[in-house]
mmCIF file with all atom_site columns, C-alpha atoms in Angstrom:
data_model
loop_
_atom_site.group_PDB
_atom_site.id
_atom_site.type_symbol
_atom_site.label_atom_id
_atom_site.label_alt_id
_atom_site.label_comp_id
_atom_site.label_asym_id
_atom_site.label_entity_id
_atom_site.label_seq_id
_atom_site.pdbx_PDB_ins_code
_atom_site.Cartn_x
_atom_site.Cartn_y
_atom_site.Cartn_z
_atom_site.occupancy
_atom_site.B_iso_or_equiv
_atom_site.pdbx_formal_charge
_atom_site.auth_seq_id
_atom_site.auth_comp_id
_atom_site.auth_asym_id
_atom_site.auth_atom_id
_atom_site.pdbx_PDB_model_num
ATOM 1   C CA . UNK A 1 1   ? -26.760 107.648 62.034  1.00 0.00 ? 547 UNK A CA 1
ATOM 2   C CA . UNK A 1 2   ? -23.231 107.501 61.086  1.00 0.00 ? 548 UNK A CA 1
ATOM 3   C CA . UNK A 1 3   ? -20.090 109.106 61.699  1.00 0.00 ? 549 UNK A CA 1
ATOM 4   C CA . UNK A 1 4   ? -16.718 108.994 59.393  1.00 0.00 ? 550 UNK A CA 1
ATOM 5   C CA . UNK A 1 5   ? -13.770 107.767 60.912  1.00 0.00 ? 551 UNK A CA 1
ATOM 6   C CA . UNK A 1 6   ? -10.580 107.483 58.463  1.00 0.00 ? 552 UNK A CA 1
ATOM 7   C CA . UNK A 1 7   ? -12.931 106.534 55.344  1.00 0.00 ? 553 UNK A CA 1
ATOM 8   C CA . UNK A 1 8   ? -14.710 104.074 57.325  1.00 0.00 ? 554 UNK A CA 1
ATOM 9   C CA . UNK A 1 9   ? -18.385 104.180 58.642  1.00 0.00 ? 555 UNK A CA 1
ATOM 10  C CA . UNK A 1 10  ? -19.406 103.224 62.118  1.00 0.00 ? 556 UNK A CA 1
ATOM 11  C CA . UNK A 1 11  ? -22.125 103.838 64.153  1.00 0.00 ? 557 UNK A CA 1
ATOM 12  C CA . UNK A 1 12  ? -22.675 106.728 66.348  1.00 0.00 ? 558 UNK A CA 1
ATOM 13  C CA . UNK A 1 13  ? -23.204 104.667 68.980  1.00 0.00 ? 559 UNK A CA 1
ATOM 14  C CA . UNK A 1 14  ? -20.050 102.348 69.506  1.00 0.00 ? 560 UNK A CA 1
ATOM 15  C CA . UNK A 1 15  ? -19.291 98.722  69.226  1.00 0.00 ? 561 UNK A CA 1
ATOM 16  C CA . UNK A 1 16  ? -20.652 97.810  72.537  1.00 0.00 ? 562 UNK A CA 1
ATOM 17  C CA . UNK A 1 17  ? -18.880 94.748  73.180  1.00 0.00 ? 563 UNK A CA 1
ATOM 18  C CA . UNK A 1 18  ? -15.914 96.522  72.342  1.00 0.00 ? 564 UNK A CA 1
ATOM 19  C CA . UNK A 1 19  ? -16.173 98.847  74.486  1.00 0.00 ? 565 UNK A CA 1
ATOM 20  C CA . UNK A 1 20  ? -17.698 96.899  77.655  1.00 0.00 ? 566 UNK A CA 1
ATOM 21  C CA . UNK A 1 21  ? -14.317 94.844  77.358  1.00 0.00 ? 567 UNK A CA 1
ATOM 22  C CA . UNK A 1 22  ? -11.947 98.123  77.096  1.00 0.00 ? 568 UNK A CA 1
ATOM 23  C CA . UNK A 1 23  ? -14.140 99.331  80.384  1.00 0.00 ? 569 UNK A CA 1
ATOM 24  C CA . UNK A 1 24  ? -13.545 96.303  82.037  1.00 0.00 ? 570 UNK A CA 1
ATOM 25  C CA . UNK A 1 25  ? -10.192 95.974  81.307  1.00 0.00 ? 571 UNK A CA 1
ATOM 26  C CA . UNK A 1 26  ? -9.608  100.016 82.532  1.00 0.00 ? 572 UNK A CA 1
ATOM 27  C CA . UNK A 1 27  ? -11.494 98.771  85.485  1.00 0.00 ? 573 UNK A CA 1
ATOM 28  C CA . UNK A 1 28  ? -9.576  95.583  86.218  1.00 0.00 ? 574 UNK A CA 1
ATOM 29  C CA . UNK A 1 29  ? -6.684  97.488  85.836  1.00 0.00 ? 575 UNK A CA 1
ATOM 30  C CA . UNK A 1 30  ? -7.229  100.010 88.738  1.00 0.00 ? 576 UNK A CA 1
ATOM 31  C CA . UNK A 1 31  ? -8.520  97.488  91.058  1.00 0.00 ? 577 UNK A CA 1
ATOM 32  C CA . UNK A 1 32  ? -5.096  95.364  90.254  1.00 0.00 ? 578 UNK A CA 1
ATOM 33  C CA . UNK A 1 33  ? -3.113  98.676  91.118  1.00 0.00 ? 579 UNK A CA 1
ATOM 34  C CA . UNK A 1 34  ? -5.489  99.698  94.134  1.00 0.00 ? 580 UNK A CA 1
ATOM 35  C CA . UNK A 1 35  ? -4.788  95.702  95.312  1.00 0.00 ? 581 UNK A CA 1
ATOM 36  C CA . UNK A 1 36  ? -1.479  96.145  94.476  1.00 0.00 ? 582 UNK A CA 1
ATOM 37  C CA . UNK A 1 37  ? -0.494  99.635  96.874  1.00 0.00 ? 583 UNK A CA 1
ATOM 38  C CA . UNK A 1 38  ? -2.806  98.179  99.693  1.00 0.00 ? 584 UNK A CA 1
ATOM 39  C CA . UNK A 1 39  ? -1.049  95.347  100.312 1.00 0.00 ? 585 UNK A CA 1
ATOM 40  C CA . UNK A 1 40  ? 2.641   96.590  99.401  1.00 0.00 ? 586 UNK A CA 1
ATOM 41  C CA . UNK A 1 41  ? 2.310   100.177 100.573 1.00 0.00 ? 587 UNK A CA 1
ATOM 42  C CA . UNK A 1 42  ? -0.152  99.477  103.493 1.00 0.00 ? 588 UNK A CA 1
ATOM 43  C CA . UNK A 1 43  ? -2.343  102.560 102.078 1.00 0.00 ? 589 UNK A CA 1
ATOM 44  C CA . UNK A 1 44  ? -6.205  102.421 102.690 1.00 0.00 ? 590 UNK A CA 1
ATOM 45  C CA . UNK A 1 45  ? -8.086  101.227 99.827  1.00 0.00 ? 591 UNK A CA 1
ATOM 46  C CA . UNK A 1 46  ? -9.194  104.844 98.877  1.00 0.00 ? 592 UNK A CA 1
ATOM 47  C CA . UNK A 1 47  ? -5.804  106.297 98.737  1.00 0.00 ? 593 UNK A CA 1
ATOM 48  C CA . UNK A 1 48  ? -4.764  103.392 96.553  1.00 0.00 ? 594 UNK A CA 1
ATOM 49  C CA . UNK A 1 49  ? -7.479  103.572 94.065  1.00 0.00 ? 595 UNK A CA 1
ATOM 50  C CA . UNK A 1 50  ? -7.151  107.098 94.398  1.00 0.00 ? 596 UNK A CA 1
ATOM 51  C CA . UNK A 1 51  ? -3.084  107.197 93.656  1.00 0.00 ? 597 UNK A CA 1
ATOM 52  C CA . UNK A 1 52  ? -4.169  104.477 90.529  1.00 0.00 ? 598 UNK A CA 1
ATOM 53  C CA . UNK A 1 53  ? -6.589  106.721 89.193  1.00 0.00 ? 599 UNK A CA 1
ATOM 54  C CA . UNK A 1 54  ? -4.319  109.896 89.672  1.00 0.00 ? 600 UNK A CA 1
ATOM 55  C CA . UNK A 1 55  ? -1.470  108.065 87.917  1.00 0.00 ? 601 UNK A CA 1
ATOM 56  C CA . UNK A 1 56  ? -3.121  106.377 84.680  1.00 0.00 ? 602 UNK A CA 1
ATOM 57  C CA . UNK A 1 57  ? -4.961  109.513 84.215  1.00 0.00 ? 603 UNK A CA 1
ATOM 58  C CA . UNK A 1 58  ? -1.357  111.599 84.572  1.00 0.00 ? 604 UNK A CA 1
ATOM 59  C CA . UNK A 1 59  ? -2.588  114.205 86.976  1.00 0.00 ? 605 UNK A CA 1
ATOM 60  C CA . UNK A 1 60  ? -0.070  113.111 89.470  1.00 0.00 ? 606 UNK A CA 1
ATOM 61  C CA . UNK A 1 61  ? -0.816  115.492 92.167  1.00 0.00 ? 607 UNK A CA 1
ATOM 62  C CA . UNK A 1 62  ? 2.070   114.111 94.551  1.00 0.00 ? 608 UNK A CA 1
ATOM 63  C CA . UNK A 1 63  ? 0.366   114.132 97.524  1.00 0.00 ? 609 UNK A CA 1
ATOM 64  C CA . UNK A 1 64  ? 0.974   109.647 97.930  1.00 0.00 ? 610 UNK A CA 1
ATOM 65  C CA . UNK A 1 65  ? 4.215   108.325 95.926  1.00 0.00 ? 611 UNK A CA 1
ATOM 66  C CA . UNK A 1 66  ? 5.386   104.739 96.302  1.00 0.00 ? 612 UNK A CA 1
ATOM 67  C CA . UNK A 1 67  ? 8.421   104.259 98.702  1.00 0.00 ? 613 UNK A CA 1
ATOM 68  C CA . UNK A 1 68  ? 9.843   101.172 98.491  1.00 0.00 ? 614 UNK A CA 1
ATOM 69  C CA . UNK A 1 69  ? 11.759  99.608  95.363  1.00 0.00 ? 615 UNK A CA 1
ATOM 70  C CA . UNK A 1 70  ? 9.187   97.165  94.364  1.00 0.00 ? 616 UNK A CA 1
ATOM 71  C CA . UNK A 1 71  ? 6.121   99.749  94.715  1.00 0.00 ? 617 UNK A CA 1
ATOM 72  C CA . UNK A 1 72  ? 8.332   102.409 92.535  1.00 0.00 ? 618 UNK A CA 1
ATOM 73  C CA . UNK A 1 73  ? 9.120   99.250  89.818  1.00 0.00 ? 619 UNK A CA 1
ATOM 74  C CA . UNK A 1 74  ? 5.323   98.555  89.673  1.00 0.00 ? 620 UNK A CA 1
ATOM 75  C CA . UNK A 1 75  ? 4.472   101.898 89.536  1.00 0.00 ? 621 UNK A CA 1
ATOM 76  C CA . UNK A 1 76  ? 6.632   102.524 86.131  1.00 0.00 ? 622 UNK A CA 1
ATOM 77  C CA . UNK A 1 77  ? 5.457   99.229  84.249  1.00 0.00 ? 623 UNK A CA 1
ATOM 78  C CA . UNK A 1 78  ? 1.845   100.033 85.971  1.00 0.00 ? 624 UNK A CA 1
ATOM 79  C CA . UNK A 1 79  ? 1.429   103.481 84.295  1.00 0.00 ? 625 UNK A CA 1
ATOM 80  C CA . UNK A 1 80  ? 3.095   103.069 80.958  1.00 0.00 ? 626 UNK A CA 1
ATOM 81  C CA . UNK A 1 81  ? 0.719   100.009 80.229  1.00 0.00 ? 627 UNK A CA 1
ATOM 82  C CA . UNK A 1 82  ? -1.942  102.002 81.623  1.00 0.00 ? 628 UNK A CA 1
ATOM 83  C CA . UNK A 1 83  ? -2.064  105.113 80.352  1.00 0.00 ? 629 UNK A CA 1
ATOM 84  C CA . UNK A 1 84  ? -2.951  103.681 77.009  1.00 0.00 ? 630 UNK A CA 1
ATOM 85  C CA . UNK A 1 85  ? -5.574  101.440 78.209  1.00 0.00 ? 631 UNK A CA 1
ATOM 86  C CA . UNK A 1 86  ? -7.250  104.543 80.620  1.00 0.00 ? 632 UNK A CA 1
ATOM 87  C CA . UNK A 1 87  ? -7.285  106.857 77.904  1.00 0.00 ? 633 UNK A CA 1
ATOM 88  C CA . UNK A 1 88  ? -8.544  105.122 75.316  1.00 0.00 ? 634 UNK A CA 1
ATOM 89  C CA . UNK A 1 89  ? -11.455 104.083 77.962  1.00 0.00 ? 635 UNK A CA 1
ATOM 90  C CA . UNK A 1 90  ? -11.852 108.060 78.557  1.00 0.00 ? 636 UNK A CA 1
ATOM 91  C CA . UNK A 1 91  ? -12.072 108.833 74.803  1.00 0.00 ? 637 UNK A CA 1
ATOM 92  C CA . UNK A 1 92  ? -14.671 106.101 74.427  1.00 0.00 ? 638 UNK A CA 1
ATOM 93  C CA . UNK A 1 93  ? -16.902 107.096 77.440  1.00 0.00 ? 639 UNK A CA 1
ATOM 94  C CA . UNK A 1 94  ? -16.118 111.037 75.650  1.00 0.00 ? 640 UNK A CA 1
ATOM 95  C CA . UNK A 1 95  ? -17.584 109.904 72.287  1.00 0.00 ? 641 UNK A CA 1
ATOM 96  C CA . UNK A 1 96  ? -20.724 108.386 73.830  1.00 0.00 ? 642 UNK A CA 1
ATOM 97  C CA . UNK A 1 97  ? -21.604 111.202 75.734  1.00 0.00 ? 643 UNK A CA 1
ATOM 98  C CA . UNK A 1 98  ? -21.525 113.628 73.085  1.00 0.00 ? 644 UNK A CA 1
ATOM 99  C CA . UNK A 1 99  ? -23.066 110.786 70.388  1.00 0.00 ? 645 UNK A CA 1
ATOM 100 C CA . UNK A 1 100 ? -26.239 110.707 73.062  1.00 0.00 ? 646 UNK A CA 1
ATOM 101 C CA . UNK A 1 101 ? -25.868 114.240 73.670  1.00 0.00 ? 647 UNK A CA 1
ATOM 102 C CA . UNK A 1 102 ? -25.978 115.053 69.453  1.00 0.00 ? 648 UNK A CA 1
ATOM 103 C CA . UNK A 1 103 ? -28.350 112.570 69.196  1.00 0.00 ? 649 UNK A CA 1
ATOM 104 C CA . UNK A 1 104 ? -30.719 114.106 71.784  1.00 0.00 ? 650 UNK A CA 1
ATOM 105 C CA . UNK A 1 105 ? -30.228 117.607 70.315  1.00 0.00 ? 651 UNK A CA 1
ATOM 106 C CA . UNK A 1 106 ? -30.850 116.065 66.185  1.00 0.00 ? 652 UNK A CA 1
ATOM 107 C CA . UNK A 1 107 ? -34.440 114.910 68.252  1.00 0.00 ? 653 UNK A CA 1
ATOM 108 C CA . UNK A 1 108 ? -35.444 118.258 69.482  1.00 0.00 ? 654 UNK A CA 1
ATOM 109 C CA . UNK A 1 109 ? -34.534 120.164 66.320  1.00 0.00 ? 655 UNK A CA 1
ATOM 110 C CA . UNK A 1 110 ? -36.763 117.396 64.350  1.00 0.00 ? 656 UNK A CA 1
ATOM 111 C CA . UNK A 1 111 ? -39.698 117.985 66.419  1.00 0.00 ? 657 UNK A CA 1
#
């Protein structure tokens, strides 16, 4: 099965190596960030990976903001580079889902 993506065909799947290195990346990224706030901010690990993952993903709740010079510097190279990265991960994991999830309903109508 194929899908059409700007005149080209891929597969409904995904190019899994691809993709494992865009998750690892997204992944290497928030540890880097969650390293980063523990250390410099003194935050428990949660709250940092928590204030990474609220960041990149631009909810940005509030609740934990950086508060000195070097954390707020970070932060603004930290979450323009990463928002890119983060969402492009989330729209990958989004395709696959509903790929399996159109694949699995293409079964059960064939049956």
């Amino acid at each position: 099965m194929s899908s059409s993506s700007g005149g080209k065909s891929t597969p409904s799947g995904w190019d899994h190596r691809g993709n494992k290195v865009i998750a690892g990346r997204a992944l290497a990224l928030l540890a880097l960030g969650a390293v980063f706030y523990r250390v410099l901010e003194g935050w428990e690990w949660v709250d940092s990976l928590y204030f990474c993952t609220v960041a990149l993903t631009t909810v940005g709740f509030g609740d934990l903001t950086p508060t000195t010079s070097g954390s707020k510097l970070f932060t603004i190279f930290y979450v323009l580079g990463g928002i890119a990265l983060i969402t492009t991960y989330l729209n990958l994991l989004g395709r696959r889902f509903v790929g399996r999830a159109k694949n699995r309903m293409d079964s059960q109508s064939g049956s």
